[in-house]
Coordinates of C-alpha atoms in Angstrom, one line a residue:
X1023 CA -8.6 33.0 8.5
X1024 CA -6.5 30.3 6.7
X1025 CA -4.5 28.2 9.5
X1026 CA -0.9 28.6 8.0
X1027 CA 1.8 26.3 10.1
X1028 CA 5.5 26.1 9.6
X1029 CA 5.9 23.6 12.1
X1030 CA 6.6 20.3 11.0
X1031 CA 5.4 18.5 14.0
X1032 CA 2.2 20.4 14.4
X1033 CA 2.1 19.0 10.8
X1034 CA 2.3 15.2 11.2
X1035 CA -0.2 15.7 13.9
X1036 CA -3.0 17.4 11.9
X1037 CA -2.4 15.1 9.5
X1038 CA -4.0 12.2 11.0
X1039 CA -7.4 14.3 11.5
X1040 CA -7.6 14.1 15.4
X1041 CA -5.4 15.0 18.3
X1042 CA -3.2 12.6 20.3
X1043 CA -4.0 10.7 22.7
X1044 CA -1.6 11.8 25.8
X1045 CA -0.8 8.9 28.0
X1046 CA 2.3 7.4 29.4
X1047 CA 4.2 4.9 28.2
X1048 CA 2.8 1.1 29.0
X1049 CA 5.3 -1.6 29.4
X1050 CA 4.6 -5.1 29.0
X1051 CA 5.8 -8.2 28.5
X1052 CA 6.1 -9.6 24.7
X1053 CA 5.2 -13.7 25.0
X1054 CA 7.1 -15.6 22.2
X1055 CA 7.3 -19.1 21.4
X1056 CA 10.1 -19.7 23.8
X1057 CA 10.8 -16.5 25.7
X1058 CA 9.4 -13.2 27.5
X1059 CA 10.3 -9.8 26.8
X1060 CA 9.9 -6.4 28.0
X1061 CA 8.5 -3.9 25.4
X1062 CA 6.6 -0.5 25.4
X1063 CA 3.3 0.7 24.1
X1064 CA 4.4 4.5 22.6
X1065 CA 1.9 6.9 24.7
X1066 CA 0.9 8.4 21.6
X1067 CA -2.1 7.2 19.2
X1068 CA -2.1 9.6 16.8
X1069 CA -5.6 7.9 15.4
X1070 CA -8.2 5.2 15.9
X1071 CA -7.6 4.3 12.6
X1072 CA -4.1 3.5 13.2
X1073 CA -2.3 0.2 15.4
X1074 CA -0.1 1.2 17.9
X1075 CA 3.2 -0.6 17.9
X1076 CA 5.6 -1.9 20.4
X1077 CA 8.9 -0.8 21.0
X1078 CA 11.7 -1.5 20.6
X1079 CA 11.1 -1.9 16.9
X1080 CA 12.0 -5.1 15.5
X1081 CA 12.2 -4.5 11.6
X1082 CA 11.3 -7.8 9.6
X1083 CA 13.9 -9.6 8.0
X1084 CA 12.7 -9.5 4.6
X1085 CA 12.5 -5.7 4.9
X1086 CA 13.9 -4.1 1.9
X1087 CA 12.5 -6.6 -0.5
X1088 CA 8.9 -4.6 -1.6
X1089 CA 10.9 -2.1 -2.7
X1090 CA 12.9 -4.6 -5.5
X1091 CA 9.5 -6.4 -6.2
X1092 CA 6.8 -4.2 -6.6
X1093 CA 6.9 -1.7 -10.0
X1094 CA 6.1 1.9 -8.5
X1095 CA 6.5 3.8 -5.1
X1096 CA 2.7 4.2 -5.6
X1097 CA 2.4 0.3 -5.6
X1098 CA 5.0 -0.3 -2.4
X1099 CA 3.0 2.6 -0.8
X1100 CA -0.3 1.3 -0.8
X1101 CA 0.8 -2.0 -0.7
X1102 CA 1.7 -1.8 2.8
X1103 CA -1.0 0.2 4.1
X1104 CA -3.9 -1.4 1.9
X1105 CA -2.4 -4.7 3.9
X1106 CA -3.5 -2.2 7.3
X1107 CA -7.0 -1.7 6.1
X1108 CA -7.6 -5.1 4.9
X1109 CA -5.9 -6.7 8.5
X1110 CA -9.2 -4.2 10.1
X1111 CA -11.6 -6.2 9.0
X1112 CA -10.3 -9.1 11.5
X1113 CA -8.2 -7.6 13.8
X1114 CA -9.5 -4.4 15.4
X1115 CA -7.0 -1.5 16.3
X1116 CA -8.3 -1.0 19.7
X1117 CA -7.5 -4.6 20.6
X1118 CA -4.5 -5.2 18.4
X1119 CA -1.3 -3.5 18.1
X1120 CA 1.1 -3.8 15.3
X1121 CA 4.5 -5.6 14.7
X1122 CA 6.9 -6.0 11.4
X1123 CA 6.3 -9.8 10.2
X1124 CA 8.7 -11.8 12.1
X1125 CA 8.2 -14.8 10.8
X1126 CA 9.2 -15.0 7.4
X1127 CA 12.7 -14.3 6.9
X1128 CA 14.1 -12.8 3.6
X1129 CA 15.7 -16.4 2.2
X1130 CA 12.2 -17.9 2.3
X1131 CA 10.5 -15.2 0.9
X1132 CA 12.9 -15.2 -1.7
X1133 CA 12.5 -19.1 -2.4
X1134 CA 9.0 -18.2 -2.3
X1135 CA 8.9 -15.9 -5.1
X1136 CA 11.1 -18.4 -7.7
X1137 CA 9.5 -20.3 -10.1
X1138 CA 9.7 -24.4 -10.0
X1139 CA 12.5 -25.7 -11.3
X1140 CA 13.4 -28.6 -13.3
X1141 CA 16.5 -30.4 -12.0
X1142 CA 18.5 -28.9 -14.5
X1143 CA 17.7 -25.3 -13.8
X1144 CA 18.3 -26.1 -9.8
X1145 CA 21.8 -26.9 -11.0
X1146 CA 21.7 -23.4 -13.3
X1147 CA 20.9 -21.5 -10.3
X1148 CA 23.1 -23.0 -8.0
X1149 CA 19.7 -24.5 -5.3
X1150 CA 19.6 -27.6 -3.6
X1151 CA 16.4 -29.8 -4.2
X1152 CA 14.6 -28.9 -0.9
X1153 CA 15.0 -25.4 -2.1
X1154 CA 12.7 -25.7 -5.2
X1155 CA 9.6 -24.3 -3.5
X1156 CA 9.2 -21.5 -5.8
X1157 CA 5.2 -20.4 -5.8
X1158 CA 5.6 -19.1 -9.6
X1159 CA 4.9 -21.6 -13.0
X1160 CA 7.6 -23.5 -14.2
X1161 CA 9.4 -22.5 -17.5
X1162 CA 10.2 -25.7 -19.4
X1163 CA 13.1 -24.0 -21.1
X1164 CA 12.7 -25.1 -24.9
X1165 CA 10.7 -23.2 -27.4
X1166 CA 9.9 -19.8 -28.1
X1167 CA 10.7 -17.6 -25.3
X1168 CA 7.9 -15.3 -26.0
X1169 CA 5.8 -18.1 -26.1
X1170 CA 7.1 -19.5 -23.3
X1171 CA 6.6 -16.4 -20.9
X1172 CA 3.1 -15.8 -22.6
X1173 CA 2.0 -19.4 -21.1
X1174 CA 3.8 -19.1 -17.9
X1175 CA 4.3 -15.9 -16.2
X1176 CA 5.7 -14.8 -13.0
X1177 CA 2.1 -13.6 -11.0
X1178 CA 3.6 -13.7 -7.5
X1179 CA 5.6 -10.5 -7.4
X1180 CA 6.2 -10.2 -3.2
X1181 CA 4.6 -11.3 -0.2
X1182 CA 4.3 -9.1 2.4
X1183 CA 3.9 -10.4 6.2
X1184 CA 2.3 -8.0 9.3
X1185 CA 1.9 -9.6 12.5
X1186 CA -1.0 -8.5 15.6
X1187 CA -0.2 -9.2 19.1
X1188 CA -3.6 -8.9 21.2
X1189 CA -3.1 -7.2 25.0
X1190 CA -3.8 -9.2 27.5
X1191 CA -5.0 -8.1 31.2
X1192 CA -2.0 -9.2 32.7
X1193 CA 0.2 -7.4 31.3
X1194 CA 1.2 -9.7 28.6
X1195 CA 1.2 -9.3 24.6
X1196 CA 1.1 -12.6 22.5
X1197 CA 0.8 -12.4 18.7
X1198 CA -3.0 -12.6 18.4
X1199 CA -3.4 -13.2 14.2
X1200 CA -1.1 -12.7 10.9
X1201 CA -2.1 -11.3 7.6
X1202 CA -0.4 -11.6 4.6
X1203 CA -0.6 -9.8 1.5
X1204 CA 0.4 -11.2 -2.2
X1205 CA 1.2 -8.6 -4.5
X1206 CA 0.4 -10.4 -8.2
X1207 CA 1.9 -8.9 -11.5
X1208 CA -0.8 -7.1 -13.9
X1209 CA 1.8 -7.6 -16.4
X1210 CA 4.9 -9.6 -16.4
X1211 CA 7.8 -7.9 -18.0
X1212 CA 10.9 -10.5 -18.9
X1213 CA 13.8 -10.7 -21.6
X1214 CA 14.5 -13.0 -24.4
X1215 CA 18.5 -12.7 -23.5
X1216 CA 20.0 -11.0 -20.6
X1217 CA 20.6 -7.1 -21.0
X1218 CA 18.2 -7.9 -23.9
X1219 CA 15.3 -5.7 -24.8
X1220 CA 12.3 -5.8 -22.4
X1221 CA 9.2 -7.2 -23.5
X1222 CA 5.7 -7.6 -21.6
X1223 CA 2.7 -9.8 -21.8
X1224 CA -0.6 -8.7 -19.9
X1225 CA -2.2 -10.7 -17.1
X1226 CA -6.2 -10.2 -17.8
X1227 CA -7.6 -9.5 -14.1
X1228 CA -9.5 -13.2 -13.9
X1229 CA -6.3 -15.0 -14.5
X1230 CA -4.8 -13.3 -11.5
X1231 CA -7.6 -14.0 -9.2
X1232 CA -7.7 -18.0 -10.2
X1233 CA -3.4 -18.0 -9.9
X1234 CA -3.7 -15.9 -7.0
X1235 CA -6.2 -18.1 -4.6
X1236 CA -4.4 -21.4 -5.7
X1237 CA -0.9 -19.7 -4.3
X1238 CA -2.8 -18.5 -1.3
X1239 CA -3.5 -22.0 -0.8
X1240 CA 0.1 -23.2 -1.0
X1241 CA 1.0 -20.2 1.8
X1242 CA -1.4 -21.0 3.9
X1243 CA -0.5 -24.5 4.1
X1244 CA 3.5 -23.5 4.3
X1245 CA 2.5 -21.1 7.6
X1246 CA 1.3 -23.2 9.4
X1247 CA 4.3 -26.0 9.2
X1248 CA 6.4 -22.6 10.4
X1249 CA 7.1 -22.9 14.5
X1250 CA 4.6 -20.7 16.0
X1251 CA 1.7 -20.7 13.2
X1252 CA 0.5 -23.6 13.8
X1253 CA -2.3 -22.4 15.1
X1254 CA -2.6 -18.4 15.1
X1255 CA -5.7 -16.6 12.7
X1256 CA -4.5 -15.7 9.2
X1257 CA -5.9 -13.2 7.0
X1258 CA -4.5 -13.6 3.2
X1259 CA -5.1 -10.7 0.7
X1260 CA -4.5 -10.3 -3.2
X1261 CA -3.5 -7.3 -4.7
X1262 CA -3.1 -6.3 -7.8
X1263 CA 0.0 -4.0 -8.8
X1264 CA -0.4 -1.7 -11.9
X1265 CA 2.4 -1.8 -14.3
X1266 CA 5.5 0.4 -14.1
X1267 CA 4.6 3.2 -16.1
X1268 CA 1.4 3.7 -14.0
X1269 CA 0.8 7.4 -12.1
X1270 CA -1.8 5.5 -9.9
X1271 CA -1.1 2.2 -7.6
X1272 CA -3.2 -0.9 -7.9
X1273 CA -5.7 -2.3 -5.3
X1274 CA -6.4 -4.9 -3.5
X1275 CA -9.3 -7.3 -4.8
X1276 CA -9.9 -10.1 -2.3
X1277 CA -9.1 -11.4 1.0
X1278 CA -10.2 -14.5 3.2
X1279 CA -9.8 -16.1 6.9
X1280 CA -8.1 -18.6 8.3
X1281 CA -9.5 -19.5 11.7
X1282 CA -7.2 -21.2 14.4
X1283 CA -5.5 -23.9 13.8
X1284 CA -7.0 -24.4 10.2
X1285 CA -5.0 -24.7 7.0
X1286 CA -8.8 -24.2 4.9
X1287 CA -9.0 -20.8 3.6
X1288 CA -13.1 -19.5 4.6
X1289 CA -14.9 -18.1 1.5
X1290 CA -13.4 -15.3 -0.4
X1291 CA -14.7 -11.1 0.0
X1292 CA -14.1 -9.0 -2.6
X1293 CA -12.4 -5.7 -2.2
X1294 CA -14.0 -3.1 -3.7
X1295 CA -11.0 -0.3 -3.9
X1296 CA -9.7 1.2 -6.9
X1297 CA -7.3 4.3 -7.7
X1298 CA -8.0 6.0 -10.4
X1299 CA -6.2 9.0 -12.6
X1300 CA -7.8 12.4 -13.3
X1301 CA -8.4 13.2 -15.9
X1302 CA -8.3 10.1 -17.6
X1303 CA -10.8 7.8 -19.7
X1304 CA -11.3 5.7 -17.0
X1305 CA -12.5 8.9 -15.0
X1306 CA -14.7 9.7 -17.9
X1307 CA -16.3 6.7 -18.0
X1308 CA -17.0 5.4 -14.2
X1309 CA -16.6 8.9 -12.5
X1310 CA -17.7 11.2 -14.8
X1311 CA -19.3 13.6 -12.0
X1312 CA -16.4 13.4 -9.8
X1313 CA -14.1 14.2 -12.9
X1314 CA -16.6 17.2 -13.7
X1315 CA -15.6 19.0 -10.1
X1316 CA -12.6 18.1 -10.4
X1317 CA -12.2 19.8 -13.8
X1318 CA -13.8 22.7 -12.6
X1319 CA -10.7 23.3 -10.0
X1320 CA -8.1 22.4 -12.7
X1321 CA -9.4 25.3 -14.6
X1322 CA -9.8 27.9 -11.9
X1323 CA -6.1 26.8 -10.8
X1324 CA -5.1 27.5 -14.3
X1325 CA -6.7 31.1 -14.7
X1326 CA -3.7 31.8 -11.7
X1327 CA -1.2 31.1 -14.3
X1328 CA -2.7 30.8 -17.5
X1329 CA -0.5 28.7 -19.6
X1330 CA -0.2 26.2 -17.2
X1331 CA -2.0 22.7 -17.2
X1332 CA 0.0 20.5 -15.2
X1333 CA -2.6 19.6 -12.5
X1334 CA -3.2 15.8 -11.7
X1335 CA -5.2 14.0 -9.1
X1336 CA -5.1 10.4 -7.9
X1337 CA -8.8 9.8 -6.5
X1338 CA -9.3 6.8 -4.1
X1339 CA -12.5 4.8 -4.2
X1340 CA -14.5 2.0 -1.9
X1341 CA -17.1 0.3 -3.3
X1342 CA -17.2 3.7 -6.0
X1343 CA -17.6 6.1 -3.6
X1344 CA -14.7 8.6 -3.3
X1345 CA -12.8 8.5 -0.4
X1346 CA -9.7 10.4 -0.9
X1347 CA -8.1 12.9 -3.7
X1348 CA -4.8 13.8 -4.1
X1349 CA -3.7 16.3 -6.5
X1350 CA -0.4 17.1 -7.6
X1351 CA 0.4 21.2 -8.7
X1352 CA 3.9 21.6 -9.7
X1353 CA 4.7 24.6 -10.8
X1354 CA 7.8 27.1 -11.1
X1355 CA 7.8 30.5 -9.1
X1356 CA 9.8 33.4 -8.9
X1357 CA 9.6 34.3 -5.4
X1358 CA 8.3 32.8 -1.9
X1359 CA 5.7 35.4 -1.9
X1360 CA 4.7 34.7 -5.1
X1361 CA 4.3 30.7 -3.7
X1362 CA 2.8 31.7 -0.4
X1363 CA -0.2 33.6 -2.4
X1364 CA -0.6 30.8 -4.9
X1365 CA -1.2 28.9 -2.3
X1366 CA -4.1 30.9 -0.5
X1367 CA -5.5 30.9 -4.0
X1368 CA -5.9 26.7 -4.2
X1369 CA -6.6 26.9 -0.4
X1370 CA -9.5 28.7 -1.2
X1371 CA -10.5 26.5 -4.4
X1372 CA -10.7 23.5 -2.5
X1373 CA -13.3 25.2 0.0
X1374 CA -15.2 25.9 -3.1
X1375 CA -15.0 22.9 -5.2
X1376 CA -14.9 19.7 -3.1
X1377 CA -17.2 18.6 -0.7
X1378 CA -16.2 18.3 3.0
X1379 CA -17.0 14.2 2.8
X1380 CA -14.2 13.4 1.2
X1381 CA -10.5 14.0 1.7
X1382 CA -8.3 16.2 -0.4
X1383 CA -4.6 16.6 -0.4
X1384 CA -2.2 19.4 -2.3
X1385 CA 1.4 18.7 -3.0
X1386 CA 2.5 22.2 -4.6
X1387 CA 6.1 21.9 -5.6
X1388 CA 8.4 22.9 -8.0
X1389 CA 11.9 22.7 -9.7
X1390 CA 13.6 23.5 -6.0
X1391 CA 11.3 20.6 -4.4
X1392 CA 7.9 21.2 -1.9
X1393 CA 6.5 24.4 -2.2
X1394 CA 3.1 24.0 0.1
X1395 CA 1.3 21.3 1.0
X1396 CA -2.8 21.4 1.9
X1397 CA -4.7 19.2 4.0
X1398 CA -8.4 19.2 4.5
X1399 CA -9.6 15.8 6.3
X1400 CA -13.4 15.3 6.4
X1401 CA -15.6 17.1 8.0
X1402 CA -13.1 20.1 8.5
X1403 CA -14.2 23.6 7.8
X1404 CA -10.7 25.3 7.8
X1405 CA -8.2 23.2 5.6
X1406 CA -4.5 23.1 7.2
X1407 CA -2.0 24.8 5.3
X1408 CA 1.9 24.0 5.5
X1409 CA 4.6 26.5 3.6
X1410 CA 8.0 25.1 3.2
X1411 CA 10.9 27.1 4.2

């Protein structure tokens, strides 16, 4: 029998794909650069795929920021927890636990983000000289603005900082490793005059990776002049954000090491992760099997309600094979029970089409908001089904 919760908690749990982990509460002692404090491990670790964090939660202070930077909520999403995955390779969750960067504060990560100046912009834009560290090209300033932005254009978009403190047997927690993520524009959008028209010029993918390891450079070398960096393990990543009328969110491509007390980046690994739209031609042409079955389901949802063809997925891939789907049913009803059986119906579609190694998601919504919402994690016979109220 389909499992059908209304609990909200029980939701968030299931979620994760494994039962908590009931423990109390570990206190220990946070080492900083120049003082000790008390903090708490949460008893709960809701996955081994996830870091545990300390408490009290110390936000960082360029929070805020991704979400001015980055183009789409599917970019600041993935963003972040891309930055998780990528941080796994180095720093394993069962030694590690997870803190907000700390480190760089939102004036530098601003600075950061500017592009060089010429002493008579600085003047323009009201900065002092020692404040002209912007990681972006210079714009000269004469000529053809179009030209001008075609030759030069903004490829750092954000940097995003997450800090790992390793747990020591004493008791103790000292930050064991960073890793920062540049997010680089796929296209740079800009203005000839302000409130002008938009226009955009395309970033091809190699210019990206070229701009983007000679800025990692530059960041690497700024950490470690930063009072307590001087010696710590960096991980630096590049990702790619789509551009703001994407339904999918970009990727990230590369990543390298920094060992202790180094400023020399180690050799670059490729990501191979991709999101990709179905249906779309990019599904036909790299995924055409995986489009097929999903297809398949997109027409059996469509004999419920027959002039309907609103269904969407958003399939996640490493190195091409597919990880995760997501698919996206909104739809208008007339009545909950009308929703509630609608939803038995997909339930049982997703038994039928989609193989139990991957993971697949259902948002069901409509004009009111969240109508249902289907989980089935991999290897799990019975998917979990949530009704809103």
């Amino acid at each position: 029998m389909r499992k059908i919760s209304l609990v909200v908690f029980a939701l968030v749990l299931l979620l994760v794909g494994c039962a908590p982990n009931f423990q109390k509460d570990q206190e220990i002692v946070q080492e900083k650069e120049d003082t000790k404090e008390k903090a708490i491990i949460p008893k709960y670790k809701i996955s081994d795929q996830y870091y545990q964090t300390i408490l009290p939660f110390e936000p960082s202070e360029a929070r805020g920021l991704t979400v001015n930077k980055l183009n789409t909520r599917y970019d600041i999403d993935e963003f972040e927890t891309g930055l998780m995955r990528i941080a796994q390779n180095t720093f394993s969750p069962d030694k590690y636990l997870f803190q907000e960067g700390q480190y760089l504060d939102r004036k530098t990560v601003g600075l950061w983000l500017n592009r060089e100046y010429t002493d008579a912009q600085l003047k323009e834009v009201g900065l002092k000289a020692e404040e002209n560290i912007g990681l972006n090209p210079l714009d000269p300033g004469t000529g053809d603005v179009k030209t001008r932005n075609k030759e030069n254009p903004i490829y750092l978009a954000h940097i995003l900082e997450h800090d790992y403190l390793v747990k020591g047997e004493d008791g103790t927690a000292h930050l064991g490793g960073i890793v920062i993520g540049l997010a680089l524009n796929s296209v740079h959008y800009f203005q000839e005059i302000q409130y002008g028209p938009t226009f955009e010029t395309k970033i091809e993918h190699a210019t990206l990776d070229k701009e983007g390891k000679k800025i990692a450079k530059k960041v690497v070398s700024r950490l470690r002049q930063i009072k307590g960096l001087s010696k710590v393990p960096i991980t630096i990543a590049l990702f790619e954000q789509e551009s703001n009328s994407a339904v999918v969110p970009g990727n990230f491509f590369a990543y390298a090491n920094v060992s202790e007390g180094s400023t020399k980046l180690g050799g670059w690994e490729n990501v191979n992760e991709d999101y990709v739209l179905f249906p779309s031609d990019n599904a036909e042409d790299d995924h055409r099997d995986d489009l097929t079955t999903f297809l398949n389901f997109k027409q059996d949802v469509e004999e419920y309600f027959p002039n309907f063809n609103g269904v969407i997925g958003r399939a996640f891939y490493i190195e091409n094979e597919l990880q995760k789907l997501n698919i996206d049913i909104p739809i208008q009803f007339y009545g909950k029970a009308e929703a509630v059986g609608f939803t038995q119906y997909v339930t049982g579609l997703i038994l039928e089409h989609f193989p139990d190694y991957i993971s697949v998601q259902v948002n069901v919504s409509s004009v009111n908001g969240p109508e249902a919402l289907i989980v089935r994690e991999v290897d799990q016979k019975e998917p979990f089904v949530h009704i809103y109220e």
